[in-house]
Tab-separated table of C-alpha atoms and ligand atoms in Angstrom:
chain	number	residue	atom	x	y	z
A	25	MET	CA	23.276	-3.509	17.871
A	26	THR	CA	22.189	-2.821	14.349
A	27	ASN	CA	22.372	0.791	13.114
A	28	ILE	CA	19.619	1.986	10.916
A	29	ALA	CA	18.745	5.561	9.319
A	30	ILE	CA	15.216	6.845	8.917
A	31	LEU	CA	14.643	9.117	5.882
A	32	GLY	CA	11.657	11.373	6.493
A	33	PHE	CA	10.511	11.782	10.123
A	34	GLY	CA	6.752	12.322	9.426
A	35	THR	CA	3.687	10.090	10.280
A	36	VAL	CA	5.316	6.830	9.310
A	37	GLY	CA	8.854	7.615	10.129
A	38	GLY	CA	7.976	8.891	13.574
A	39	GLY	CA	5.830	5.742	13.993
A	40	VAL	CA	8.938	3.568	13.173
A	41	TYR	CA	10.694	5.315	16.123
A	42	GLU	CA	7.738	4.472	18.447
A	43	VAL	CA	7.549	0.841	17.419
A	44	ILE	CA	11.276	0.329	17.797
A	45	SER	CA	11.222	2.111	21.162
A	46	ARG	CA	8.638	-0.394	22.525
A	47	ALA	CA	10.192	-3.528	20.869
A	48	SER	CA	10.756	-6.209	23.491
A	49	LYS	CA	12.494	-8.963	21.503
A	50	LYS	CA	15.649	-9.299	19.230
A	51	PRO	CA	16.690	-8.047	16.793
A	52	LEU	CA	14.295	-5.096	16.933
A	53	ASN	CA	15.147	-4.175	20.480
A	54	GLU	CA	18.791	-3.934	19.510
A	55	VAL	CA	18.118	-1.622	16.728
A	56	ASN	CA	19.830	1.821	17.086
A	57	ILE	CA	18.396	4.646	14.995
A	58	LYS	CA	21.680	6.287	14.160
A	59	TYR	CA	20.394	8.990	11.845
A	60	ILE	CA	17.178	10.701	11.101
A	61	LEU	CA	17.246	12.593	7.770
A	62	ASP	CA	14.778	15.498	7.596
A	63	LEU	CA	14.801	19.046	6.505
A	64	ARG	CA	13.130	20.065	9.907
A	65	SER	CA	14.718	19.886	13.350
A	66	PHE	CA	13.054	18.154	16.316
A	67	PRO	CA	14.717	19.783	19.337
A	68	GLU	CA	12.283	18.263	21.876
A	69	HIS	CA	12.462	14.726	20.477
A	70	PRO	CA	14.698	12.113	22.416
A	71	LEU	CA	16.474	11.616	19.136
A	72	GLY	CA	16.634	15.159	18.186
A	73	ASP	CA	20.405	15.190	18.159
A	74	ARG	CA	20.457	12.431	15.422
A	75	VAL	CA	18.582	14.511	12.849
A	76	THR	CA	20.633	15.513	9.847
A	77	THR	CA	20.173	16.899	6.343
A	78	ASP	CA	23.258	15.282	5.047
A	79	PHE	CA	22.370	12.020	3.195
A	80	GLU	CA	26.091	11.480	2.239
A	81	LYS	CA	26.958	11.026	5.943
A	82	ILE	CA	24.351	8.067	6.007
A	83	ILE	CA	25.486	6.253	2.910
A	84	ASN	CA	29.245	6.683	3.745
A	85	ASP	CA	28.640	5.240	7.237
A	86	GLU	CA	29.486	1.530	7.010
A	87	SER	CA	27.819	0.730	10.226
A	88	VAL	CA	24.319	1.529	8.864
A	89	SER	CA	22.851	-1.635	7.470
A	90	VAL	CA	19.178	-0.626	6.946
A	91	VAL	CA	17.873	2.593	5.450
A	92	VAL	CA	14.148	3.203	6.081
A	93	GLU	CA	12.558	5.384	3.422
A	94	THR	CA	9.446	7.040	4.716
A	95	MET	CA	9.844	10.378	2.844
A	96	GLY	CA	7.005	10.048	0.270
A	97	GLY	CA	7.098	11.389	-3.266
A	98	ASP	CA	9.026	9.696	-6.151
A	99	GLY	CA	11.896	12.099	-6.706
A	100	VAL	CA	14.519	12.388	-3.853
A	101	ALA	CA	13.014	9.265	-2.205
A	102	TYR	CA	13.861	7.168	-5.199
A	103	LYS	CA	17.354	8.718	-5.714
A	104	PHE	CA	18.265	8.013	-2.092
A	105	SER	CA	16.809	4.488	-2.142
A	106	LEU	CA	18.938	3.686	-5.113
A	107	ALA	CA	22.131	5.242	-3.689
A	108	ALA	CA	21.572	3.399	-0.438
A	109	LEU	CA	21.034	-0.030	-2.151
A	110	LYS	CA	24.220	0.687	-4.314
A	111	ALA	CA	26.076	1.468	-1.091
A	112	GLY	CA	25.186	-2.173	0.072
A	113	LYS	CA	22.407	-1.019	2.456
A	114	ASN	CA	19.017	-2.888	2.846
A	115	VAL	CA	16.166	-0.478	2.025
A	116	VAL	CA	12.711	-0.703	3.614
A	117	THR	CA	9.856	1.550	2.572
A	118	SER	CA	6.229	2.465	2.886
A	119	ASN	CA	6.434	4.469	-0.337
A	120	LYS	CA	4.134	2.963	-3.016
A	121	ALA	CA	4.831	5.779	-5.466
A	122	VAL	CA	8.557	4.778	-5.607
A	123	VAL	CA	7.707	1.009	-5.510
A	124	ASP	CA	5.230	1.391	-8.406
A	125	LYS	CA	7.453	3.590	-10.567
A	126	TYR	CA	10.870	2.226	-9.802
A	127	GLY	CA	10.223	-0.985	-8.031
A	128	ARG	CA	11.836	-3.277	-10.612
A	129	GLU	CA	15.073	-1.205	-10.928
A	130	LEU	CA	15.375	-0.943	-7.137
A	131	GLU	CA	14.912	-4.819	-6.815
A	132	GLU	CA	17.629	-5.291	-9.407
A	133	ALA	CA	19.877	-2.876	-7.619
A	134	ALA	CA	19.222	-4.833	-4.351
A	135	ARG	CA	20.044	-8.144	-5.950
A	136	GLU	CA	23.236	-6.715	-7.560
A	137	ASN	CA	24.459	-5.443	-4.275
A	138	GLY	CA	23.475	-8.420	-2.156
A	139	VAL	CA	20.879	-6.669	-0.091
A	140	VAL	CA	17.046	-6.407	-0.158
A	141	TYR	CA	14.435	-3.932	-1.059
A	142	LEU	CA	11.215	-4.503	1.101
A	143	TYR	CA	7.978	-2.731	0.853
A	144	GLU	CA	5.329	-4.503	2.956
A	145	ALA	CA	4.093	-1.095	4.355
A	146	SER	CA	3.417	0.206	0.802
A	147	VAL	CA	0.104	-1.775	0.533
A	148	GLY	CA	-2.541	-2.243	3.173
A	149	GLY	CA	-0.753	-0.306	5.952
A	150	GLY	CA	-0.411	-2.739	8.903
A	151	ILE	CA	-1.842	-5.704	7.083
A	152	PRO	CA	0.778	-8.299	6.263
A	153	ILE	CA	0.063	-9.253	2.584
A	154	ILE	CA	3.140	-8.838	0.546
A	155	ALA	CA	5.252	-11.238	2.635
A	156	PRO	CA	2.432	-13.798	2.691
A	157	LEU	CA	2.044	-13.482	-1.097
A	158	ASN	CA	5.723	-13.954	-1.496
A	159	SER	CA	6.019	-17.027	0.741
A	160	CYS	CA	2.885	-18.836	1.897
A	161	PHE	CA	0.920	-18.582	-1.239
A	162	MET	CA	3.909	-19.632	-3.507
A	163	GLY	CA	2.849	-23.237	-3.564
A	164	ASP	CA	-0.532	-22.389	-5.003
A	165	ASP	CA	-1.804	-20.821	-8.199
A	166	ILE	CA	-3.298	-17.436	-7.321
A	167	LEU	CA	-6.368	-16.823	-9.329
A	168	ARG	CA	-7.485	-13.543	-7.831
A	169	VAL	CA	-6.412	-10.740	-5.565
A	170	ALA	CA	-8.927	-8.162	-4.594
A	171	GLY	CA	-8.988	-5.492	-1.901
A	172	ILE	CA	-10.409	-2.582	-0.292
A	173	LEU	CA	-6.995	-0.783	-0.413
A	174	ASN	CA	-7.710	2.828	0.322
A	175	GLY	CA	-8.636	3.848	3.780
A	176	THR	CA	-9.728	7.409	3.036
A	177	THR	CA	-12.397	6.379	0.381
A	178	ASN	CA	-13.689	3.672	2.724
A	179	TYR	CA	-13.998	6.171	5.514
A	180	ILE	CA	-15.857	8.502	3.179
A	181	LEU	CA	-18.261	5.869	1.921
A	182	THR	CA	-18.854	4.541	5.389
A	183	HIS	CA	-19.765	8.032	6.694
A	184	MET	CA	-21.776	8.994	3.681
A	185	GLN	CA	-23.908	6.014	4.467
A	186	SER	CA	-24.116	6.086	8.340
A	187	GLU	CA	-24.386	9.755	8.946
A	188	GLY	CA	-25.493	11.064	5.552
A	189	LYS	CA	-22.366	13.292	5.271
A	190	SER	CA	-21.421	14.728	1.865
A	191	LEU	CA	-18.243	13.342	0.229
A	192	GLU	CA	-16.535	16.657	0.946
A	193	GLU	CA	-17.464	16.731	4.655
A	194	ALA	CA	-16.403	13.025	5.102
A	195	LEU	CA	-13.056	13.810	3.218
A	196	LYS	CA	-12.294	16.729	5.495
A	197	THR	CA	-12.560	14.442	8.582
A	198	ALA	CA	-10.551	11.776	6.896
A	199	GLN	CA	-7.934	14.370	6.191
A	200	GLU	CA	-7.893	15.481	9.789
A	201	LEU	CA	-7.500	11.885	10.942
A	202	GLY	CA	-4.320	11.757	8.811
A	203	TYR	CA	-5.623	9.043	6.329
A	204	ALA	CA	-5.710	10.946	3.086
A	205	GLU	CA	-2.762	11.522	0.775
A	206	ALA	CA	-1.138	15.020	0.581
A	207	ASP	CA	-3.155	15.383	-2.599
A	208	PRO	CA	-6.477	13.584	-1.862
A	209	HIS	CA	-7.222	13.420	-5.632
A	210	ALA	CA	-5.125	10.228	-5.570
A	211	ASP	CA	-7.452	8.698	-3.001
A	212	LEU	CA	-10.743	9.875	-4.523
A	213	ALA	CA	-9.869	9.063	-8.180
A	214	GLY	CA	-8.662	5.486	-7.264
A	215	LEU	CA	-5.037	6.060	-8.194
A	216	ASP	CA	-3.791	5.143	-4.675
A	217	ALA	CA	-5.732	1.921	-4.801
A	218	ALA	CA	-4.426	1.322	-8.383
A	219	ARG	CA	-0.880	1.673	-7.300
A	220	LYS	CA	-1.564	-0.846	-4.445
A	221	ILE	CA	-3.256	-3.475	-6.673
A	222	ALA	CA	-0.434	-3.044	-9.286
A	223	ILE	CA	2.036	-4.029	-6.552
A	224	LEU	CA	-0.055	-6.980	-5.197
A	225	ALA	CA	-0.846	-8.131	-8.812
A	226	GLY	CA	2.721	-7.952	-9.699
A	227	ILE	CA	3.820	-10.159	-6.786
A	228	ALA	CA	0.881	-12.525	-7.284
A	229	LEU	CA	1.676	-12.950	-10.953
A	230	ASP	CA	5.482	-12.412	-10.672
A	231	LYS	CA	5.454	-9.462	-13.064
A	232	TYR	CA	6.493	-5.886	-12.698
A	233	ILE	CA	3.250	-3.941	-13.240
A	234	SER	CA	2.778	-0.142	-13.028
A	235	TYR	CA	-0.495	1.238	-12.149
A	236	GLU	CA	-0.330	3.309	-15.441
A	237	SER	CA	-0.889	0.030	-17.367
A	238	ILE	CA	-4.199	-0.549	-15.657
A	239	PRO	CA	-6.951	0.135	-18.238
A	240	HIS	CA	-9.808	0.884	-15.904
A	241	ILE	CA	-9.260	3.100	-12.877
A	242	GLU	CA	-12.453	4.641	-11.504
A	243	GLY	CA	-12.733	6.493	-8.137
A	244	ILE	CA	-15.569	7.446	-5.930
A	245	GLU	CA	-16.091	11.072	-7.132
A	246	ASN	CA	-19.473	10.181	-8.795
A	247	VAL	CA	-20.791	8.134	-6.012
A	248	THR	CA	-23.798	9.999	-4.486
A	249	SER	CA	-25.636	9.696	-1.160
A	250	GLU	CA	-28.650	8.546	-3.327
A	251	ASP	CA	-26.642	5.727	-4.896
A	252	ILE	CA	-25.598	4.603	-1.421
A	253	ALA	CA	-29.285	4.715	-0.166
A	254	LEU	CA	-30.545	2.784	-3.189
A	255	ALA	CA	-27.758	0.101	-2.785
A	256	GLU	CA	-28.787	-0.225	0.808
A	257	GLN	CA	-32.302	-1.030	-0.308
A	258	LEU	CA	-30.748	-3.974	-2.286
A	259	GLY	CA	-28.898	-5.204	0.920
A	260	CYS	CA	-25.625	-3.824	-0.475
A	261	VAL	CA	-22.955	-1.239	0.440
A	262	ILE	CA	-20.768	0.594	-2.035
A	263	ARG	CA	-17.026	0.012	-1.735
A	264	LEU	CA	-14.072	1.011	-3.816
A	265	ILE	CA	-12.545	-2.215	-4.790
A	266	ALA	CA	-9.404	-3.066	-6.783
A	267	VAL	CA	-9.313	-6.463	-8.500
A	268	ALA	CA	-6.533	-8.495	-10.300
A	269	GLU	CA	-7.602	-11.789	-11.694
A	270	ARG	CA	-6.166	-14.369	-14.017
A	271	VAL	CA	-7.986	-14.845	-17.304
A	272	GLY	CA	-6.141	-17.714	-19.027
A	273	ASP	CA	-2.583	-16.654	-19.297
A	274	LYS	CA	-3.441	-12.884	-19.003
A	275	ALA	CA	-4.664	-10.727	-16.193
A	276	ARG	CA	-7.779	-8.398	-15.710
A	277	ILE	CA	-6.935	-5.524	-13.436
A	278	LEU	CA	-9.398	-2.741	-12.532
A	279	VAL	CA	-10.349	-0.232	-9.763
A	280	ALA	CA	-13.963	0.820	-9.469
A	281	PRO	CA	-16.685	1.294	-6.910
A	282	HIS	CA	-18.551	-1.964	-6.521
A	283	LEU	CA	-21.873	-3.009	-4.960
A	284	VAL	CA	-21.087	-5.527	-2.176
A	285	GLY	CA	-23.729	-7.872	-0.816
A	286	LYS	CA	-23.958	-9.356	2.725
A	287	ASP	CA	-22.520	-12.644	1.565
A	288	SER	CA	-19.045	-11.040	1.019
A	289	LEU	CA	-16.741	-10.263	3.939
A	290	PHE	CA	-16.073	-6.952	2.302
A	291	HIS	CA	-19.620	-5.831	3.155
A	292	ALA	CA	-18.446	-5.487	6.832
A	293	ILE	CA	-15.305	-3.339	6.068
A	294	ARG	CA	-16.012	0.011	7.549
A	295	GLU	CA	-14.056	3.194	8.318
A	296	ALA	CA	-10.558	3.468	7.357
A	297	PHE	CA	-10.054	-0.275	7.461
A	298	ASN	CA	-8.711	-2.329	4.529
A	299	ALA	CA	-9.215	-5.893	3.429
A	300	VAL	CA	-7.462	-8.029	0.851
A	301	SER	CA	-8.926	-11.301	-0.445
A	302	VAL	CA	-6.671	-13.765	-2.134
A	303	THR	CA	-8.018	-16.707	-3.942
A	304	GLY	CA	-5.765	-19.618	-4.649
A	305	SER	CA	-6.716	-22.643	-6.861
A	306	ALA	CA	-5.970	-25.012	-3.913
A	307	VAL	CA	-6.590	-22.953	-0.864
A	308	GLY	CA	-9.755	-21.096	-2.032
A	309	GLU	CA	-10.373	-17.574	-0.583
A	310	VAL	CA	-8.309	-16.163	2.241
A	311	VAL	CA	-9.025	-12.785	3.678
A	312	PHE	CA	-6.830	-10.357	5.421
A	313	TYR	CA	-8.286	-7.512	7.495
A	314	GLY	CA	-6.765	-4.558	9.358
A	315	GLN	CA	-5.730	-0.944	9.608
A	316	GLY	CA	-4.607	0.151	6.115
A	317	ALA	CA	-3.238	3.541	7.088
A	318	GLY	CA	-1.931	5.548	10.150
A	319	SER	CA	1.329	6.016	11.898
A	320	LEU	CA	1.672	2.845	14.096
A	321	PRO	CA	0.041	0.246	11.872
A	322	THR	CA	2.134	1.288	8.951
A	323	ALA	CA	5.127	1.494	11.175
A	324	ALA	CA	4.545	-1.986	12.304
A	325	ALA	CA	4.812	-3.274	8.760
A	326	VAL	CA	7.957	-1.244	8.169
A	327	CYS	CA	9.490	-2.747	11.362
A	328	GLY	CA	8.494	-6.261	10.271
A	329	ASP	CA	10.593	-5.658	7.127
A	330	ILE	CA	13.508	-4.170	9.179
A	331	GLU	CA	13.394	-7.398	11.193
A	332	ARG	CA	13.404	-9.537	7.979
A	333	ALA	CA	16.220	-7.429	6.390
A	334	ILE	CA	18.428	-7.792	9.633
A	335	SER	CA	17.754	-11.405	10.244
A	336	GLY	CA	18.387	-12.467	6.646
A	337	LYS	CA	14.826	-13.948	6.271
A	338	ALA	CA	14.101	-11.976	3.121
A	339	SER	CA	15.881	-12.720	-0.230
A	340	ALA	CA	16.229	-10.321	-3.189
A	341	HIS	CA	13.789	-11.020	-5.916
A	342	VAL	CA	13.315	-9.156	-9.283
A	343	ARG	CA	9.909	-9.542	-10.985
A	344	THR	CA	9.847	-10.078	-14.652
A	345	GLN	CA	8.929	-7.275	-17.071
A	346	CYS	CA	5.202	-7.107	-17.810
A	347	GLU	CA	4.744	-7.934	-21.636
A	348	ASP	CA	2.439	-5.818	-23.848
A	349	GLY	CA	-1.086	-7.394	-23.922
A	350	PHE	CA	-0.711	-9.141	-20.591
A	351	ILE	CA	-3.365	-6.937	-18.915
A	352	LEU	CA	-6.772	-7.024	-20.401
A	353	ASP	CA	-9.084	-4.160	-20.635
A	354	GLY	CA	-11.587	-5.159	-18.044
A	355	SER	CA	-13.945	-2.227	-18.326
A	356	GLU	CA	-16.739	-4.357	-19.719
A	357	GLY	CA	-16.113	-7.599	-17.926
A	358	GLY	CA	-17.867	-8.903	-14.754
A	359	LYS	CA	-21.375	-8.598	-13.377
A	360	PHE	CA	-23.241	-5.283	-13.260
A	361	ILE	CA	-26.332	-4.198	-11.320
A	362	THR	CA	-28.485	-1.158	-12.204
A	363	LEU	CA	-29.811	0.853	-9.340
A	364	ALA	CA	-33.309	2.417	-9.285
A	365	ASN	CA	-31.905	5.818	-10.525
A	366	GLY	CA	-30.491	4.101	-13.618
A	367	LYS	CA	-26.837	4.078	-12.485
A	368	LYS	CA	-24.943	0.897	-13.217
A	369	TYR	CA	-22.378	-0.506	-10.700
A	370	ARG	CA	-20.178	-3.497	-10.767
A	371	TYR	CA	-21.076	-6.281	-8.306
A	372	PHE	CA	-18.265	-7.810	-6.147
A	373	GLU	CA	-18.558	-11.624	-5.904
B	9	LIG	N1	-4.118	7.563	1.585
B	9	LIG	C1	-3.912	6.246	1.877
B	9	LIG	C2	-5.350	5.614	2.308
B	9	LIG	C3	-2.956	6.153	2.903
B	9	LIG	O1	-6.099	6.304	2.579
B	9	LIG	O2	-5.455	4.360	2.340
B	9	LIG	C4	-2.347	4.757	3.110
B	9	LIG	O3	-1.818	4.249	1.992
């Protein structure tokens, strides 16, 4: 039996309970959720008696080997993650804000304490992408990582096109379906996608990159139904795409709405689905597709990390600091197409 604690019993934390409850094989079916840290109580829940507000109880319990951080935010979530790592506990998270802001420090704390800090669920929800980048692609030179990494904006763009909904109407439904961030500005303005591409680029290039160092982050706020209709006349859809590519010994990273033609697999990515394309110098293009948000898909990724932490399959790795000038300003680079209304869009190739 492996004891774990879940910090934050919301959409993802609750999903982790669900996935563990239905696990049929070792070691996940031998995981015991000993504590759930939350300010709320859950009297009707089967694990309602394990809910606590006392974090000290968790880090002082030597029998807890994995702490699952699904709290959100970058304040308490960061402090608790650091404290757990320093107490010699593996930490698994879905929290991209903490990974983005404190990832390197937490990786270092993990290494110093002989444990791991894992964050597969922080990018692409249920899509396995961080572990493959960290292992399968290690033998190749990664030239480009590109992705539709935000389910909310993809849902909005899909429904603006298929049902002629306004951005506001489609956002409301995306929020009701639980895809959007607490503050949807992060989704709409491309900040959520920026955090995710910064994490992926960091792994692909073995650098710690914060989204704040990305020179061009553009969201979908200015995409209109007219743009979408005009794009359709060219056989294209509009998608919010985050790209990180090697340019010599530097990188060009940007987030922006792109026109996507039918020859790209990204043309078919609809609703809240995500896709990540990785291009290696030997392997060529490899595309990952799946549910990028939602309780169970994200929890599945968290549980994969719990399994890797328990079974010792993951090792601690600290990315190197990103030096000044490494990230190029990509605002002018790439191919652009002008729509019939005069608006210029990047074209995704
Ligand atoms: N708001 C995010 C999205 C949630 O829409 O993709 C998953 O990170």
